[in-house]
GROMACS .gro file of C-alpha atoms in nm:
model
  379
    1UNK     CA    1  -8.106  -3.307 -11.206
    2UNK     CA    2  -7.846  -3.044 -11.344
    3UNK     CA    3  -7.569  -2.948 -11.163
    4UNK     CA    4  -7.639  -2.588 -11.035
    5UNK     CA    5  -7.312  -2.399 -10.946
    6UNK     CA    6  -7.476  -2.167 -10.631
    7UNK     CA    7  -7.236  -1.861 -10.474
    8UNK     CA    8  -7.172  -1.968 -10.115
    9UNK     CA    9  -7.327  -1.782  -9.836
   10UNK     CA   10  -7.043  -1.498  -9.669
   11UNK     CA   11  -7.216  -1.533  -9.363
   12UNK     CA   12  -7.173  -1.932  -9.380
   13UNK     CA   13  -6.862  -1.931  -9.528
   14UNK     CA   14  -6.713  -1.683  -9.254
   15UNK     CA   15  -6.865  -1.895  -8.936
   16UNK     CA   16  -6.735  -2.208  -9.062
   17UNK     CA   17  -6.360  -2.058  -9.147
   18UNK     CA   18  -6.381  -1.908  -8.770
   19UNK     CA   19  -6.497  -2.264  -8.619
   20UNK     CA   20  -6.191  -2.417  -8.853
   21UNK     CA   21  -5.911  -2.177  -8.686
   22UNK     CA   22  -6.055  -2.221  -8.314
   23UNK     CA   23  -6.011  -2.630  -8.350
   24UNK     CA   24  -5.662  -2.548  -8.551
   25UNK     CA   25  -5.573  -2.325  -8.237
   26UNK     CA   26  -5.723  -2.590  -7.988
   27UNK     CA   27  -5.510  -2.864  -8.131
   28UNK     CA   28  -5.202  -2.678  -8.143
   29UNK     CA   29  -5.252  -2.591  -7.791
   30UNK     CA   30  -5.336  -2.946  -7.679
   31UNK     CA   31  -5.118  -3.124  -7.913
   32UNK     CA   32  -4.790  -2.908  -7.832
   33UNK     CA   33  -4.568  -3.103  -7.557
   34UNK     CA   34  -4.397  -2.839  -7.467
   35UNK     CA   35  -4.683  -2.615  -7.328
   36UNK     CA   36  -4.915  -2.916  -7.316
   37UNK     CA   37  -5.080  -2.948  -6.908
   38UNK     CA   38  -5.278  -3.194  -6.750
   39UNK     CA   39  -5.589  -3.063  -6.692
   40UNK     CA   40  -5.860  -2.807  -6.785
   41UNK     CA   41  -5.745  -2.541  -7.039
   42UNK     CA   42  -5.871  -2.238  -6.850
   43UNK     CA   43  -5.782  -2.034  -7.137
   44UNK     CA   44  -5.961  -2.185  -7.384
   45UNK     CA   45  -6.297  -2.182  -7.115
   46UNK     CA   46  -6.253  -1.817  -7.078
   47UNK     CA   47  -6.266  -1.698  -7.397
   48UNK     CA   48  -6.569  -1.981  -7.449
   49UNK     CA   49  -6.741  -1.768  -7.153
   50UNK     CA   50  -6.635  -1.400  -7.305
   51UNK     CA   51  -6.762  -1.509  -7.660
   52UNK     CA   52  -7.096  -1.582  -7.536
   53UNK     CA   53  -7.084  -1.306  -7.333
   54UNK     CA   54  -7.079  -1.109  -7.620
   55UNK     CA   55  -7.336  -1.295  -7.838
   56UNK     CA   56  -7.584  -1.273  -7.562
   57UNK     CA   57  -7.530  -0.907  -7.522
   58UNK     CA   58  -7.530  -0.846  -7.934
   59UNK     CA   59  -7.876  -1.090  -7.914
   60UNK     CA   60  -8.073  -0.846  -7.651
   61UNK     CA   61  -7.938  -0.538  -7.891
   62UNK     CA   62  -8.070  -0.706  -8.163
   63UNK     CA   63  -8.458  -0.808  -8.004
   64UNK     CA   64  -8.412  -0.447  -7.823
   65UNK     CA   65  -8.429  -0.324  -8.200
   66UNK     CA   66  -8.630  -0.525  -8.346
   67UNK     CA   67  -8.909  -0.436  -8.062
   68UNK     CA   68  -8.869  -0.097  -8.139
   69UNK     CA   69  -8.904  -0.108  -8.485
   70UNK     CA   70  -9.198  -0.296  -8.427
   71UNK     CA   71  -9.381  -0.059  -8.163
   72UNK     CA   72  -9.276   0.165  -8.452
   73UNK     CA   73  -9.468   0.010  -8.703
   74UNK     CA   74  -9.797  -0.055  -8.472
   75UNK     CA   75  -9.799   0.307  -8.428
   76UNK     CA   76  -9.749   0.408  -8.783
   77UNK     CA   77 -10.032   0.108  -8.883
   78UNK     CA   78 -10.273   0.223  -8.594
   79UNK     CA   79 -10.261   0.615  -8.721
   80UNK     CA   80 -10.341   0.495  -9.059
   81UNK     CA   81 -10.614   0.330  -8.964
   82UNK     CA   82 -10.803   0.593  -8.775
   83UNK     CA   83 -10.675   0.766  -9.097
   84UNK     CA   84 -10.898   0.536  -9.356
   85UNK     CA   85 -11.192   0.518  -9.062
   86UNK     CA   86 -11.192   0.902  -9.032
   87UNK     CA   87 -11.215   0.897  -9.402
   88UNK     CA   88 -11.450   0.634  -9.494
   89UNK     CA   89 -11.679   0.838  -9.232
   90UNK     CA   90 -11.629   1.161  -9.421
   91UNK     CA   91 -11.733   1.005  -9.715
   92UNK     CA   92 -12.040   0.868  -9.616
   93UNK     CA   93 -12.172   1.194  -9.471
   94UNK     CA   94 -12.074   1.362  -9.814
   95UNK     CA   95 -12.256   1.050  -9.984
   96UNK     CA   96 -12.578   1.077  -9.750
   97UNK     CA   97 -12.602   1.456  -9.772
   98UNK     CA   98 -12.584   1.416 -10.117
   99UNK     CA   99 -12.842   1.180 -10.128
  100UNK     CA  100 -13.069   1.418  -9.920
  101UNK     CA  101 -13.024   1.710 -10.069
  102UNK     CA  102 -13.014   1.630 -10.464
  103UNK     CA  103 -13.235   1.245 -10.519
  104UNK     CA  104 -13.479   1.329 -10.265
  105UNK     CA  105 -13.839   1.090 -10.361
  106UNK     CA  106 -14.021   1.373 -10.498
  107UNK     CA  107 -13.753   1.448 -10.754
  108UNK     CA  108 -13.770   1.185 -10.966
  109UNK     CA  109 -13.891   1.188 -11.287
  110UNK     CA  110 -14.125   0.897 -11.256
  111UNK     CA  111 -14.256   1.040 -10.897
  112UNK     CA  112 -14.560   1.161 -11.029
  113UNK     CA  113 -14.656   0.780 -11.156
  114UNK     CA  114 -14.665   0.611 -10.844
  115UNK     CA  115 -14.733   0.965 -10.628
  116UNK     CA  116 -14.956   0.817 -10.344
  117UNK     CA  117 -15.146   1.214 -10.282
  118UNK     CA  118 -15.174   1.233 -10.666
  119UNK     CA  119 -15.525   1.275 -10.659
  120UNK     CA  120 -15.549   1.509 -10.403
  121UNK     CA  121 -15.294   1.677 -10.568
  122UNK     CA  122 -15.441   1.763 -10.859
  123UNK     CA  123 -15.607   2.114 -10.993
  124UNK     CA  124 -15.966   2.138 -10.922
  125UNK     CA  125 -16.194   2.210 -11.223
  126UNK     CA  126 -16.158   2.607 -11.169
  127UNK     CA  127 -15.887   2.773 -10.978
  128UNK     CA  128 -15.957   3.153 -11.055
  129UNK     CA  129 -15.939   3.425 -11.296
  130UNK     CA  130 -15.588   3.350 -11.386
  131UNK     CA  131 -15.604   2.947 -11.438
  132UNK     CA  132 -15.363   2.878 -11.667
  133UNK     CA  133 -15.624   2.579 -11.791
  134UNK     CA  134 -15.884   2.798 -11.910
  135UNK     CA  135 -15.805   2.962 -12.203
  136UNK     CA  136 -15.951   3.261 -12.432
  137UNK     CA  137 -16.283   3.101 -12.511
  138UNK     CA  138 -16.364   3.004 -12.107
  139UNK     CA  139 -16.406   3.384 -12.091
  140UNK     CA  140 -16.229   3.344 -11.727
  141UNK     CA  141 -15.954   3.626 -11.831
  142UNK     CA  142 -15.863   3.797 -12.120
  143UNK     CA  143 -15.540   3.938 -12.309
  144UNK     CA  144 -15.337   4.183 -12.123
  145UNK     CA  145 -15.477   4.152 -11.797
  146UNK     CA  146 -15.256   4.051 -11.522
  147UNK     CA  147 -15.426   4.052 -11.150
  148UNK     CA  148 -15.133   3.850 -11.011
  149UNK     CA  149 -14.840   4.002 -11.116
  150UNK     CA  150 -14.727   4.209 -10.760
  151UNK     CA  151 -14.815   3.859 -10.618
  152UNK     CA  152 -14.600   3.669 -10.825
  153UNK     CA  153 -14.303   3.944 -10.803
  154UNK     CA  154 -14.291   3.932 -10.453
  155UNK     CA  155 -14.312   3.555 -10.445
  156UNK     CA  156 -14.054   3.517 -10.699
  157UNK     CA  157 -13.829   3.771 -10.497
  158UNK     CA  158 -13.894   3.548 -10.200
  159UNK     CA  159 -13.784   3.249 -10.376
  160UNK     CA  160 -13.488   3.423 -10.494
  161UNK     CA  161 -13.370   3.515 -10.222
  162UNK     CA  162 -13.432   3.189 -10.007
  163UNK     CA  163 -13.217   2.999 -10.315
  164UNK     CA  164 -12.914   3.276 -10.224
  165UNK     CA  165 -12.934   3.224  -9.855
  166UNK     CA  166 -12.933   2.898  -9.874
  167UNK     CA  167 -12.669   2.862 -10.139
  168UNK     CA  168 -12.502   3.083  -9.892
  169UNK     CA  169 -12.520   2.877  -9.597
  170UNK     CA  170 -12.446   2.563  -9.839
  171UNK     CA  171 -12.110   2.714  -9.935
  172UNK     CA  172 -12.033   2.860  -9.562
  173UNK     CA  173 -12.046   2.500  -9.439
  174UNK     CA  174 -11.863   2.341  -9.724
  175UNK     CA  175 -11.538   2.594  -9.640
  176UNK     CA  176 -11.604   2.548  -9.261
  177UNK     CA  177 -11.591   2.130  -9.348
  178UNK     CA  178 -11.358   2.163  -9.554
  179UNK     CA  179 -11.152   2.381  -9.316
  180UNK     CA  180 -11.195   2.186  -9.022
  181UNK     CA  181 -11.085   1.827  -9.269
  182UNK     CA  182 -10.750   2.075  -9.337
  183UNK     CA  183 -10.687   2.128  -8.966
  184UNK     CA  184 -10.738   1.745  -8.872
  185UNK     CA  185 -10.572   1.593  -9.157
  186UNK     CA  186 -10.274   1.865  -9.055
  187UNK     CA  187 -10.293   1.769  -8.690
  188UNK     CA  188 -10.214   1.419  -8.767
  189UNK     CA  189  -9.997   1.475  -9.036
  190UNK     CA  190  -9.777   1.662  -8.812
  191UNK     CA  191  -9.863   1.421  -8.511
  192UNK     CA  192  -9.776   1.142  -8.726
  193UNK     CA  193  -9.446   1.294  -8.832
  194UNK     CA  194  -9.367   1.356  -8.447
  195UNK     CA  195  -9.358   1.027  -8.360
  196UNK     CA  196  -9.216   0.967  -8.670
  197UNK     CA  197  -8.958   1.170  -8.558
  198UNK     CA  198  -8.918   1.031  -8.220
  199UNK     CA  199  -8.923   0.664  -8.321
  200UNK     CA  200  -8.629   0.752  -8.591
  201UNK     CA  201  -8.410   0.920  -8.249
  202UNK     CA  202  -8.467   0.603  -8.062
  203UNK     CA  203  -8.375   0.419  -8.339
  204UNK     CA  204  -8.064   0.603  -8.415
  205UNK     CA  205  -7.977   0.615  -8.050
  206UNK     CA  206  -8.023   0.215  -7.977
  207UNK     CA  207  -7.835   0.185  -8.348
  208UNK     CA  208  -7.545   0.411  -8.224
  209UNK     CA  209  -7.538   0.210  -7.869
  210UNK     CA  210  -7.548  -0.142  -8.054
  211UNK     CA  211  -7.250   0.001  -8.265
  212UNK     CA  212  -7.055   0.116  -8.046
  213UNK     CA  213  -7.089  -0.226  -7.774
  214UNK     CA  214  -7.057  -0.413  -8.115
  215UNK     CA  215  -6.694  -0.202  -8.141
  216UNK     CA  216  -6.570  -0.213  -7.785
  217UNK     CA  217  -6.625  -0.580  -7.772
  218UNK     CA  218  -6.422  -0.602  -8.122
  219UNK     CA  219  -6.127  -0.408  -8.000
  220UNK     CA  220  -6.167  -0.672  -7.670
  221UNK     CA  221  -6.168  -0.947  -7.878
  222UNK     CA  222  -5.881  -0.816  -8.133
  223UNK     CA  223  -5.690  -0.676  -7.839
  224UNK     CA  224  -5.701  -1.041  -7.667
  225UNK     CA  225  -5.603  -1.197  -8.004
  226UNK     CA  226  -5.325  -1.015  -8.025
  227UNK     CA  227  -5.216  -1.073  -7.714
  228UNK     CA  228  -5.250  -1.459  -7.726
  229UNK     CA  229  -5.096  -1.422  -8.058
  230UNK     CA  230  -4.783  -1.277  -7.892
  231UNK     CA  231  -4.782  -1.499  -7.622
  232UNK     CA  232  -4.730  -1.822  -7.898
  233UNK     CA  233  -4.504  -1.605  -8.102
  234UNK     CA  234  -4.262  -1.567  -7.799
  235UNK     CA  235  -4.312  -1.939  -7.658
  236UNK     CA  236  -4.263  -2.063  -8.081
  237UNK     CA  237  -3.915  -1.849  -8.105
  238UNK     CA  238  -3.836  -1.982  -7.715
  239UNK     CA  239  -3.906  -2.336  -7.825
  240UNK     CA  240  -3.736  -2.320  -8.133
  241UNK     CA  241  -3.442  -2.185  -7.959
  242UNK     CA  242  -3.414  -2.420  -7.754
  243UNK     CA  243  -3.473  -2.678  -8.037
  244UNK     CA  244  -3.163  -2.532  -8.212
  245UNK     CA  245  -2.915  -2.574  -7.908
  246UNK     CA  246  -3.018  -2.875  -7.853
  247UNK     CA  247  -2.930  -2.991  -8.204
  248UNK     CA  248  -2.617  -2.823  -8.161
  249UNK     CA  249  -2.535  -2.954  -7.869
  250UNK     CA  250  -2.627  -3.289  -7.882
  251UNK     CA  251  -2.483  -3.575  -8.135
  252UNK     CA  252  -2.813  -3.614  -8.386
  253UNK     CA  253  -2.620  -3.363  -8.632
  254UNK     CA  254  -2.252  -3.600  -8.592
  255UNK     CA  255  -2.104  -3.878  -8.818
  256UNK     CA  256  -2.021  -4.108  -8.534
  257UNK     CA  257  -2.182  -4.439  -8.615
  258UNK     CA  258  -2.094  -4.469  -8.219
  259UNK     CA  259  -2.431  -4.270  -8.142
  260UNK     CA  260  -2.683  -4.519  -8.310
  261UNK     CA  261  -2.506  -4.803  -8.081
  262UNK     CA  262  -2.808  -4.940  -7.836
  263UNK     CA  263  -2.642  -4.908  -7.488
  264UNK     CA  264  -2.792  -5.201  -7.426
  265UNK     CA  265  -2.809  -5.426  -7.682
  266UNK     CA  266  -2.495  -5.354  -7.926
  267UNK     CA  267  -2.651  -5.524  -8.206
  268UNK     CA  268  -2.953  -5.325  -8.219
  269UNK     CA  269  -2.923  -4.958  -8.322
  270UNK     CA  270  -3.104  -4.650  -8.245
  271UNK     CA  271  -3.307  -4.567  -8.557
  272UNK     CA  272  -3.376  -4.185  -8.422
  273UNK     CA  273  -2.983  -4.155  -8.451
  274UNK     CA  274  -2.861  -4.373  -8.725
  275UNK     CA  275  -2.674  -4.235  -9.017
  276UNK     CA  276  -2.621  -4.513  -9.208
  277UNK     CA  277  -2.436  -4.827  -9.264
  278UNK     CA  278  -2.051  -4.858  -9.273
  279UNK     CA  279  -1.811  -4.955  -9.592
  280UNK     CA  280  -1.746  -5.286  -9.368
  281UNK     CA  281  -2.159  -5.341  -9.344
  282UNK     CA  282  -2.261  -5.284  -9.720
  283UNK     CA  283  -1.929  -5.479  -9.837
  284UNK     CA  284  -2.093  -5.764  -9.605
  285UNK     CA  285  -2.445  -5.698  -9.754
  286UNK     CA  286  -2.305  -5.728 -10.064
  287UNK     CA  287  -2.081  -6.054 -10.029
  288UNK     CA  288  -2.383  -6.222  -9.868
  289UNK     CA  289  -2.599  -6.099 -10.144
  290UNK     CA  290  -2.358  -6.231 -10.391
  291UNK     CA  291  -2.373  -6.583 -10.244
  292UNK     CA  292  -2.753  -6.552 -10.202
  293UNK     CA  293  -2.748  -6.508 -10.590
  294UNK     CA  294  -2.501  -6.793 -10.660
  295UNK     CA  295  -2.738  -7.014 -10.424
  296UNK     CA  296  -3.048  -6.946 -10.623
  297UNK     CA  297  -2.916  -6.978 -10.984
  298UNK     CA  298  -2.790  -7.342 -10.849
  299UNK     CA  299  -3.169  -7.395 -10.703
  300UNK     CA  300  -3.307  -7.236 -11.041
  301UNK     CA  301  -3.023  -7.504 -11.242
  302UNK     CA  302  -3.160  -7.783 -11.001
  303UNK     CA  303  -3.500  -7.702 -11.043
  304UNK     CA  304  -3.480  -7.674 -11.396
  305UNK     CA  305  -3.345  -8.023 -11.425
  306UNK     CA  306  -3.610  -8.184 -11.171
  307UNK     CA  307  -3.856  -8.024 -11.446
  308UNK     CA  308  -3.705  -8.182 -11.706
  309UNK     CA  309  -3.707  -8.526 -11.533
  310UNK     CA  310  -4.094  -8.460 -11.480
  311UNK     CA  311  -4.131  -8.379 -11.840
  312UNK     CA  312  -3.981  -8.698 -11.971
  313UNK     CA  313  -4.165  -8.913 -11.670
  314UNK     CA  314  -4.497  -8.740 -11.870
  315UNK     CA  315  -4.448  -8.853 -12.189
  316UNK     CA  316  -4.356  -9.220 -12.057
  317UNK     CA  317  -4.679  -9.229 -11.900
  318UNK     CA  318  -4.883  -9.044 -12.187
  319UNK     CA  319  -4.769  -9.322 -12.389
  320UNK     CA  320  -4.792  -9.623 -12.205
  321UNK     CA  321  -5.154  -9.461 -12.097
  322UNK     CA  322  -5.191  -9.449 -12.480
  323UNK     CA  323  -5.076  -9.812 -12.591
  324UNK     CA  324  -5.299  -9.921 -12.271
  325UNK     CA  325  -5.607  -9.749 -12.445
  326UNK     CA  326  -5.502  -9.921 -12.804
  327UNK     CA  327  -5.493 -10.298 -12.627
  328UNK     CA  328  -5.799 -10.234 -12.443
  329UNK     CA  329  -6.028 -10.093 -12.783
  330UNK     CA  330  -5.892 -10.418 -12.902
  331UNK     CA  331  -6.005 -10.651 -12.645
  332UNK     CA  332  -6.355 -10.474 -12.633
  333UNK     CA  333  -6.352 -10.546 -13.023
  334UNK     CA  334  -6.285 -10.886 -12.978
  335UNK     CA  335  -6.543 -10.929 -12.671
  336UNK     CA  336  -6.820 -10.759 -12.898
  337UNK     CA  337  -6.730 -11.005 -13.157
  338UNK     CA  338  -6.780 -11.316 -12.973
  339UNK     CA  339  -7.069 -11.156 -12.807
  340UNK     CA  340  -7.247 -11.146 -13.159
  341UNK     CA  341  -7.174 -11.476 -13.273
  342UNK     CA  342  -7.270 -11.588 -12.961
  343UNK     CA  343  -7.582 -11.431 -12.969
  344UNK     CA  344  -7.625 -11.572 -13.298
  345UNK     CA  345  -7.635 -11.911 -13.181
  346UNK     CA  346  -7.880 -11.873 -12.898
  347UNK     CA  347  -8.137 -11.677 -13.171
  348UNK     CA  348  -8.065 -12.024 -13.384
  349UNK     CA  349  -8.133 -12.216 -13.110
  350UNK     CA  350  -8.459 -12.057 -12.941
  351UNK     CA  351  -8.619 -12.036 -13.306
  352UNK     CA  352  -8.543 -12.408 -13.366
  353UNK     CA  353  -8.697 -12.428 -13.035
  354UNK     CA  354  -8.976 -12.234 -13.091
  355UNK     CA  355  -9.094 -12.439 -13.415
  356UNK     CA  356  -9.074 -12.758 -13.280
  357UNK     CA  357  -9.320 -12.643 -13.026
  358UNK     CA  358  -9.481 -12.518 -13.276
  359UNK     CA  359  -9.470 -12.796 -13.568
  360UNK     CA  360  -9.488 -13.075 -13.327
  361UNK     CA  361  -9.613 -13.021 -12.949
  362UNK     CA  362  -9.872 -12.687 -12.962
  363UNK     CA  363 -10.056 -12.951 -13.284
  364UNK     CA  364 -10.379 -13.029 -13.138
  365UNK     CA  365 -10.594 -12.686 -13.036
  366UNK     CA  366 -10.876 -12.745 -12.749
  367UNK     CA  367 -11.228 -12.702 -12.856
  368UNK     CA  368 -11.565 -12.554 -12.657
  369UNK     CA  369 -11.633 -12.936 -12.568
  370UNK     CA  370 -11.296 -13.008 -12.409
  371UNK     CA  371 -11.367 -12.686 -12.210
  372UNK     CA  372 -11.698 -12.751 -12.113
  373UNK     CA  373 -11.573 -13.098 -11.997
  374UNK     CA  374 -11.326 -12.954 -11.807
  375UNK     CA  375 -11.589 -12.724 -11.705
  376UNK     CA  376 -11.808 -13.005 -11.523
  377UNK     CA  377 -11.497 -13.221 -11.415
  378UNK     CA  378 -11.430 -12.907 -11.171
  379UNK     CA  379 -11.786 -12.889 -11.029
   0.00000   0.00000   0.00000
């Protein structure tokens, strides 16, 4: 893994420099003799108690906050969604009034396909003089006559003026929905921006009162810090006061070898007030180290010379070890000698041995008769 060089956290870094100068400040409190008690540092437990004090007051600011924010925010989500409901609902009455009004079943272009009254719908095989089915040579009407024509003014008036009234009406209730959509999605605008308005004043007022506990417990706690701080200024300067006439006073700052004498045991010497050795001491130092040197070069001289000894008592013995070896590769020559000729003789002997047995003694070889003899002897 590569090394990753990451910016420490201020938050971190801050706590842990605060823990580091409350130990430094323990320790200097328990590790000073002059101001050191047996005991319980009482101090130290009451500013323990004040500190969580305060971080048990700044933690119920801090949930007091956050739970308003969040009624906040439950309000704000709740309005919103009777918001999209109110909305979704609008939309679906504009969808199904649509729906009724312009793709009604008998509008369709393919309606008169499947049209279930078709047949009784249908024009019979004469309607009257003015069938628009029977033309010139039916001889049921004839150019330029029109029987119908105050009927079908006065019907076409009617229609007319049913289409305006109702286009009318249709446009009276679109501005009166329309209007009355204005006036709600006003009322909760400005209902919304109320409590908008509220929630921001609580905020700002539990903000303010957070701030300002967070501030008087900061001028508590700086006003105690300097105060302690004083307090160990003034017992420092009185200590090192008194450290000062005490070195003037007493005989740690004198030459007098007399003050590093052990009152009770005159050779010993007290190394908290010792200032050294004498002319008299080092000139004894040195005359004993002197003699100390004079006694080893005679023990190096000495041993130098018992080396030497050893030396030559080596070689004496390296070579009588060596004329040693020389007689005894001799006498193992010899012995292998005589061995050999020896041996010699007895391989003479056994083959001289060996063919008289064999020219003389082992003559005569047994045949199957003188084992079947020997055969029936047994039985």
């Amino acid at each position: 893994m590569y090394k990753v060089d990451l910016s420490p956290d201020p938050k971190e870094v801050a706590a842990i420099e605060a823990r580091r100068n409350r130990e430094k400040e323990r320790q200097s409190r328990i590790f000073n003799v002059r101001t050191r008690v047996m005991g319980v540092d009482v101090e130290a437990l009451n500013s323990q108690v004040e500190e969580r004090k305060l971080r048990e007051a700044t933690e119920q600011s801090k949930e007091a906050a956050y739970g308003t924010n969040q009624v906040q925010y439950d309000l704000v989500a709740q309005m919103l969604e009777k918001e999209q409901a109110e909305r979704t609902r609008r939309l679906a009455k504009k969808v199904q009034e649509f729906r009724e009004q312009k793709q009604q079943l008998k509008n369709r272009r393919e309606f008169d396909l499947w049209d279930p009254e078709q047949l009784q719908n249908e024009f019979p095989a004469h309607l009257g003089d003015s069938d628009p089915h029977c033309g010139p040579a039916s001889l049921q009407w004839f150019s330029g006559e029109d029987l119908y024509r105050a009927t079908c003014l006065r019907m076409q008036q009617e229609q007319f003026r049913y289409s305006l009234e109702r286009q009318l009406q249709e446009q009276q209730q679109a501005k009166a929905d329309e209007k009355c959509a204005d006036m709600l999605s006003d009322q909760l605008r400005l209902a919304m921006d109320m409590r908008a308005t509220q929630l921001a004043k609580l905020e700002e007022s539990c903000r303010v009162a957070m701030m300002s506990a967070m501030a008087n417990a900061n001028k508590a706690q700086a006003a105690e810090l300097a105060e302690r701080q004083c307090r160990e200024h003034q017992h420092e300067q009185e200590a090192n006061l008194m450290e000062i006439q005490n070195q003037i006073m007493s005989d740690l700052l004198t030459e007098n070898p007399q003050v590093a004498q052990h009152p009770m045991a005159p050779h010993r010497v007290l190394p908290y007030c010792w200032k050294g050795m004498t002319p008299e001491q080092r000139a004894a130092i040195r005359k004993v180290q002197e003699a100390q040197c004079s006694e080893k070069e005679a023990q190096r001289q000495a041993e130098q010379a018992l080396d030497a000894k050893w030396e030559s008592q080596a070689m004496r013995s390296a070579q009588a070890a060596m004329e040693l070896e020389e007689q005894e590769r001799e006498l193992c020559a010899e012995f292998r000698r005589g061995l050999g000729s020896f041996n010699q003789q007895l391989a003479k002997e056994q083959n001289a041995q060996q063919n008289y047995l064999n020219s003389i003694i082992y003559t005569n070889q047994p045949t199957a008769q003188y084992h079947l003899q020997f055969n029936t002897s047994s039985r």
